[in-house]
Structures are given as C-alpha cells and as structure tokens.
mmCIF file of C-alpha atoms in Angstrom:
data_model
loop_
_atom_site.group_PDB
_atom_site.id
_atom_site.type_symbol
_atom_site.label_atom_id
_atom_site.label_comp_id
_atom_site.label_asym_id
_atom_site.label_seq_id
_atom_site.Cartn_x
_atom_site.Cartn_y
_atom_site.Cartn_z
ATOM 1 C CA UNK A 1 -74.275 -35.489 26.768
ATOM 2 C CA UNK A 2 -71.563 -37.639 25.123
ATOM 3 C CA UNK A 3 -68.460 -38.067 26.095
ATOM 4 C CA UNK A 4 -67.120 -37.013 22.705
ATOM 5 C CA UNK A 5 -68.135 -33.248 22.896
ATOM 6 C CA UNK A 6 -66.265 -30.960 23.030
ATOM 7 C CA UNK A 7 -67.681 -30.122 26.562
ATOM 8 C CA UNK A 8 -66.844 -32.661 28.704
ATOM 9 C CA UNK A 9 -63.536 -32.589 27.331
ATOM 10 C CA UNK A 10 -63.048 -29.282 28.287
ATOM 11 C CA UNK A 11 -64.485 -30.150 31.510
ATOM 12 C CA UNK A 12 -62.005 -32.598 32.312
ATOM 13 C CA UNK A 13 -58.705 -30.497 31.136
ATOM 14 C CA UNK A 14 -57.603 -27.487 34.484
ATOM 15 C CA UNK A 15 -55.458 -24.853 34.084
ATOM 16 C CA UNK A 16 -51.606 -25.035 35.689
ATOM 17 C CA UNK A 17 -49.317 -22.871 36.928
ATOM 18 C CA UNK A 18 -45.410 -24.568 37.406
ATOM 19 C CA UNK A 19 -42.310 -24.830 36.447
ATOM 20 C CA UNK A 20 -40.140 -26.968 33.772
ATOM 21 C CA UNK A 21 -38.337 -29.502 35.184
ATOM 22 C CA UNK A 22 -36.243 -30.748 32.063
ATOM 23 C CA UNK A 23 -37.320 -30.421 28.512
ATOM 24 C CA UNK A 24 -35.348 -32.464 26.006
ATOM 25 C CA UNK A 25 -35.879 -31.103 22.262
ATOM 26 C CA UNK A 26 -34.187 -34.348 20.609
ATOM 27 C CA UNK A 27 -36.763 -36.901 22.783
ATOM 28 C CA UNK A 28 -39.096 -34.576 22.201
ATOM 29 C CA UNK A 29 -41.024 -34.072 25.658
ATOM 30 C CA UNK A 30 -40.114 -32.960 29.053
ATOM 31 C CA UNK A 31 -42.168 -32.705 32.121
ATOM 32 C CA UNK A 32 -43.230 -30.153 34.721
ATOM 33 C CA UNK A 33 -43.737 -29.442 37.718
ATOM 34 C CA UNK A 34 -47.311 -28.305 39.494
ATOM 35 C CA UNK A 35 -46.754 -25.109 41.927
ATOM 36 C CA UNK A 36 -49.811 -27.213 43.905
ATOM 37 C CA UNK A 37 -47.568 -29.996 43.367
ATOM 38 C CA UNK A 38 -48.805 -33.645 42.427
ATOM 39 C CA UNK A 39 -47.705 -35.708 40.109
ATOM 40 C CA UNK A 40 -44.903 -34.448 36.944
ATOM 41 C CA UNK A 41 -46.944 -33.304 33.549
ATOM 42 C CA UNK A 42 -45.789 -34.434 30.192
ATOM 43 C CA UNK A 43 -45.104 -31.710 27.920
ATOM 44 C CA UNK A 44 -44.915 -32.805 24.428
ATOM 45 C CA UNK A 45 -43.188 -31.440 21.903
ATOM 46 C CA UNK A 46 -45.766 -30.848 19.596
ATOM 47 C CA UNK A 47 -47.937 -29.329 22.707
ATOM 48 C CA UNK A 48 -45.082 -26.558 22.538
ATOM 49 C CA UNK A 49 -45.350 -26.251 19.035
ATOM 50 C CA UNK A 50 -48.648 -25.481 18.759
ATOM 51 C CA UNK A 51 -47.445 -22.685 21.184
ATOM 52 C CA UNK A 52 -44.648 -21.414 18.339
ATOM 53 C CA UNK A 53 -41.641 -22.715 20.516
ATOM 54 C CA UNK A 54 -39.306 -25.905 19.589
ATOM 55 C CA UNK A 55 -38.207 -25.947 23.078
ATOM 56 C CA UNK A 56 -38.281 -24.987 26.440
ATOM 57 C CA UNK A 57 -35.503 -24.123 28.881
ATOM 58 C CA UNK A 58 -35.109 -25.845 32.139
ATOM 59 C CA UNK A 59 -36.610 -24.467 34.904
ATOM 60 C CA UNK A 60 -39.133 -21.632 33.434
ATOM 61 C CA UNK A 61 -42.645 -20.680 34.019
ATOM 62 C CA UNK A 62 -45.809 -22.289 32.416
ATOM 63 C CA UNK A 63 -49.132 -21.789 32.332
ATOM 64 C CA UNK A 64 -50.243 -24.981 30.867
ATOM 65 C CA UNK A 65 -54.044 -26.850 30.843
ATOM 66 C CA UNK A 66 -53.658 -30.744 31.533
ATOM 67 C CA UNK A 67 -55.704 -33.660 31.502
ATOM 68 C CA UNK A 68 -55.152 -36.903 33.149
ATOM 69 C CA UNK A 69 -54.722 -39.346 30.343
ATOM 70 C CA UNK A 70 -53.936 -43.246 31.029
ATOM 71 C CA UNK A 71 -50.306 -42.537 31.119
ATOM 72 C CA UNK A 72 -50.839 -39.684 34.004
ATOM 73 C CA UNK A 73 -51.367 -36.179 33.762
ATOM 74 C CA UNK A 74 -50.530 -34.452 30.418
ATOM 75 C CA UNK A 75 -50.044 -30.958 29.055
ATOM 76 C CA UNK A 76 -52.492 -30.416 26.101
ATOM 77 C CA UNK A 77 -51.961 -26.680 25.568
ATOM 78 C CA UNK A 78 -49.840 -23.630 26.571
ATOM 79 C CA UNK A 79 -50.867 -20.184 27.652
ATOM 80 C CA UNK A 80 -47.611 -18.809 28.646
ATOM 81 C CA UNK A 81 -43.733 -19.379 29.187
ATOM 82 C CA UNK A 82 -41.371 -17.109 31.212
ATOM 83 C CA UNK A 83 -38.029 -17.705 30.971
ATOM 84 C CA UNK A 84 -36.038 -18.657 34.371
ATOM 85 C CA UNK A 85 -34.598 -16.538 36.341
ATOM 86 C CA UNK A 86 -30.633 -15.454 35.029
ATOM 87 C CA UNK A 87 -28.219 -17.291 37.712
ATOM 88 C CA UNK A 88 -25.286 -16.194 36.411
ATOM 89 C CA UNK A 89 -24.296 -12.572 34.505
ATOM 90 C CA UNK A 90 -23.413 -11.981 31.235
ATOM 91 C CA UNK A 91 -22.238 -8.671 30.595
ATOM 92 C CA UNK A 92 -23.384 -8.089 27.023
ATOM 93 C CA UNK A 93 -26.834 -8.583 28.017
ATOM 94 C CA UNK A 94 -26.523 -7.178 31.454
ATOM 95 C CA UNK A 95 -25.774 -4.010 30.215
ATOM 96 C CA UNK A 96 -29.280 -3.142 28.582
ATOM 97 C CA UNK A 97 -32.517 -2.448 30.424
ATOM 98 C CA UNK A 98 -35.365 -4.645 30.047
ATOM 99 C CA UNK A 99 -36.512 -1.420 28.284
ATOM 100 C CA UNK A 100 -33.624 -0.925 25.706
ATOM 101 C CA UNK A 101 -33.591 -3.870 25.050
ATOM 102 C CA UNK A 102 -36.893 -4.266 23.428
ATOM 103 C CA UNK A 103 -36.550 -1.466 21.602
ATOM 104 C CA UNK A 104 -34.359 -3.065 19.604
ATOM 105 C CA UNK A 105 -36.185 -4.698 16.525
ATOM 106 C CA UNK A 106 -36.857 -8.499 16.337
ATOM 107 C CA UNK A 107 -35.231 -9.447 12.953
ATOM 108 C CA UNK A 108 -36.026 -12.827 11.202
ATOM 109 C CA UNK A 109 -33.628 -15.265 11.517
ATOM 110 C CA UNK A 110 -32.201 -18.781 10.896
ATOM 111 C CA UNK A 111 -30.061 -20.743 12.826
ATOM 112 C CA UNK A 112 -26.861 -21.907 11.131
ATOM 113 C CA UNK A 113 -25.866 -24.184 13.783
ATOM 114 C CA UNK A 114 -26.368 -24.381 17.361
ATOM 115 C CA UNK A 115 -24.484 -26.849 20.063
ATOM 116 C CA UNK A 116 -25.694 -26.949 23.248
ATOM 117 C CA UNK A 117 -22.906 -28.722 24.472
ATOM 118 C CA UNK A 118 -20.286 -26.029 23.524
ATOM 119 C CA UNK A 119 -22.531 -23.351 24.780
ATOM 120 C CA UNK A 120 -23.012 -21.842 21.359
ATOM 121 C CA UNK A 121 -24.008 -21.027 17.630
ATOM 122 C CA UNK A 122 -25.204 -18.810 15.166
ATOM 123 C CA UNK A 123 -27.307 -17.416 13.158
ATOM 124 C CA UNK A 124 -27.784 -15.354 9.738
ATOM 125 C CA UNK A 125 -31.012 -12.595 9.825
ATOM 126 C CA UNK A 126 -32.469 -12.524 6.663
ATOM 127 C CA UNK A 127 -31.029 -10.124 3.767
ATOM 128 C CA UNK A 128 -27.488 -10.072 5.458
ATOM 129 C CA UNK A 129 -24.357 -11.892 4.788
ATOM 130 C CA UNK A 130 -22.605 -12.015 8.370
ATOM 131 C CA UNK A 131 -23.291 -14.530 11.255
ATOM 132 C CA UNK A 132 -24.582 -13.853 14.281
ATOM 133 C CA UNK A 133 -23.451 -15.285 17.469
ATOM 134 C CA UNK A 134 -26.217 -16.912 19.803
ATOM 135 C CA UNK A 135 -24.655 -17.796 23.269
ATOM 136 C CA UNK A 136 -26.650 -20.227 25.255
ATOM 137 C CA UNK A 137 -26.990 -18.098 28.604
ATOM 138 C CA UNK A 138 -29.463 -15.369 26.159
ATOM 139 C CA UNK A 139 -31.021 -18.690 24.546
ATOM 140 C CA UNK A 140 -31.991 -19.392 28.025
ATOM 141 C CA UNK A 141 -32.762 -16.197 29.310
ATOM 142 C CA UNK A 142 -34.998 -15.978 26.096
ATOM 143 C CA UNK A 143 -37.164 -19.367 27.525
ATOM 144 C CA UNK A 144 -35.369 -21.657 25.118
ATOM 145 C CA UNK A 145 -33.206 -24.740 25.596
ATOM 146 C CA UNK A 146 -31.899 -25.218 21.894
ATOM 147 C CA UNK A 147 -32.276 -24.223 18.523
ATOM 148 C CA UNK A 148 -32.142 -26.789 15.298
ATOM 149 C CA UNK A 149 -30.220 -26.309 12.183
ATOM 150 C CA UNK A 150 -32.898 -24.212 9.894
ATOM 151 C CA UNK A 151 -34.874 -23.348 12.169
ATOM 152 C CA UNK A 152 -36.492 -19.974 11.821
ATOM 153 C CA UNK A 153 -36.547 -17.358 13.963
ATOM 154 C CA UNK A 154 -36.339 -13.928 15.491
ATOM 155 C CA UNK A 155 -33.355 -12.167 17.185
ATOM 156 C CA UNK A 156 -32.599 -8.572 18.736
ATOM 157 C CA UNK A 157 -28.821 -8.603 17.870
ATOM 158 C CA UNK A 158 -26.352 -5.935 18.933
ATOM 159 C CA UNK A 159 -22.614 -4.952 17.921
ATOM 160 C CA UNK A 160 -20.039 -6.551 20.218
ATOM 161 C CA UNK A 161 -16.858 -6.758 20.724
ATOM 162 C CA UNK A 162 -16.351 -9.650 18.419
ATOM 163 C CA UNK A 163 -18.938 -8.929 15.847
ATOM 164 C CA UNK A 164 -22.449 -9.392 15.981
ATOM 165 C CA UNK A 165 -24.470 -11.542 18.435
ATOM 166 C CA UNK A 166 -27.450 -11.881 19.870
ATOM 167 C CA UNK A 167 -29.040 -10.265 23.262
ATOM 168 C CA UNK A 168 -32.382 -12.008 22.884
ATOM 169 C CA UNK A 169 -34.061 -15.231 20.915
ATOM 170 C CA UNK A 170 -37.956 -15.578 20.330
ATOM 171 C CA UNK A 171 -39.809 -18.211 18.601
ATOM 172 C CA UNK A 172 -40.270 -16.946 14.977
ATOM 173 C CA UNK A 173 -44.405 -16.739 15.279
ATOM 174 C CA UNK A 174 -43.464 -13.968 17.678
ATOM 175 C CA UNK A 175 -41.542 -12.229 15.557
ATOM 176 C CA UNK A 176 -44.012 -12.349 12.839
ATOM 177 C CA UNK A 177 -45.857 -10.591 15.439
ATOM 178 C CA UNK A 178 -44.177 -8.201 16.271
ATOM 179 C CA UNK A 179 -43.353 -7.234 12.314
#
C-alpha cells in the first residue's frame, strides 16, 4: 500500500488525552501536554478552527489525535475541549446551576472589543442595540482564551447589576447548533 493513502496516514496519527499548556491566539499555536506525558504537541490554530474555536484557554482538557511530524509531535484534529477548572469565584456566574444555566438560550453574537489584558469586553447579540459585557473569568470558564474584534459568536447573557453581561461564551458553530 502507498504511503499516500489515506490508511497509513491514519495509521500513524493516536488519539490524546491532556491538557493545554499555553495557547496564544495572536501567534497562532500553543502546545499541550500528554496525560501519558512525552514530549509537548503543537496545536495550531487552524487545527482549532477546524474544531469551531479561535482559541483555547490555558490549562483545559483535549482530546486531540497527533502525528509525529519532522518538527515533533503535532495536533491534527480535535475531538473535545473542557474548559479548566474555575480557581477563583465570580459571583454572577456562581450563582446559577450548571442546570440554569443552560437553560438559558445561546444568542448569536459579535464581539465589539475584547482586551485580555484589562480582563474585559463586549459584545452586541444580534437584533439588539445594547452591549454586553464579557468578563474574562466566564471567557475562561467557557474554554476560551480571547475573542477578536468581529468575531462571531454565541452567548447566554443575564441582567446584572450593571447591565447586561455574559455568564457563558461558545464558539459560534455551537450556537448554530444549538438554534
């Protein structure tokens, strides 16, 4: 059989359970970690992508496949992200169940502006005029590590104290799932 089909690719490319290590959305890859350990994986950005997320937060669960390539081992496809575990509270989002709070609808978004070295940013759901704050402890809670300018997608928002903001932040493919 040739190495070309689609086979022995498959052949050569395991399944991986770890953790993120770092993910950096502006360099556009991270790496993570093995549970079995060995060497760090490259996660590309466009691996991620092709998963419907821009980004990753630090420290979460993947189940990735890799394949060792001739710059080391390499992510080539994601099965599943959970965010990392919250290490500090935050009240507004403490104060739902895991329940309540997805009961509340996913509502298509777009980020206005996010900074993730202030913490913070909004965002404007579709069909309505007001902003809605996105704090970076539920971006990270939600598996992310940062959101672009114009980037689309989906937000369970409540009514706070200040106006509204968000309680959780999915990739915008799973919102269109969800709808």
């Amino acid at each position: 059989m040739s190495e070309a089909s689609g086979e022995d690719r498959d052949a050569s490319q395991r399944r991986v359970a770890g953790r993120v290590k770092w993910f950096d959305p502006a360099k556009g890859f991270g790496f993570v970690v093995a549970d079995a350990g060995g060497p760090d994986i490259l996660l590309h950005a466009n691996v991620l992508r092709n998963f419907g997320q821009s980004s990753v937060a630090d420290d979460a669960r993947v189940v990735i496949d890799v394949q060792e390539t001739a710059r080391g081992m390499q992510a080539v496809e994601v099965f599943e992200i959970t965010p990392p575990p919250a290490e500090s509270s935050f009240s507004d989002v403490d104060m739902l169940s895991a329940e309540e709070l997805a009961r509340l609808p996913l509502e298509p978004a777009r980020v206005k502006w996010f900074d993730k070295g202030k913490g913070f940013g909004f965002a404007n759901v579709f069909g309505r005029a007001e902003d809605v704050f996105v704090h970076i402890e539920v971006l990270r809670r939600s598996g992310l590590a940062d959101l672009q300018p114009g980037e689309a997608i989906g937000i369970r928002v409540t009514e706070g104290n200040r106006g509204r903001m968000a309680l959780h932040v999915a990739a915008w493919e799973k919102a269109l799932q969800e709808g």
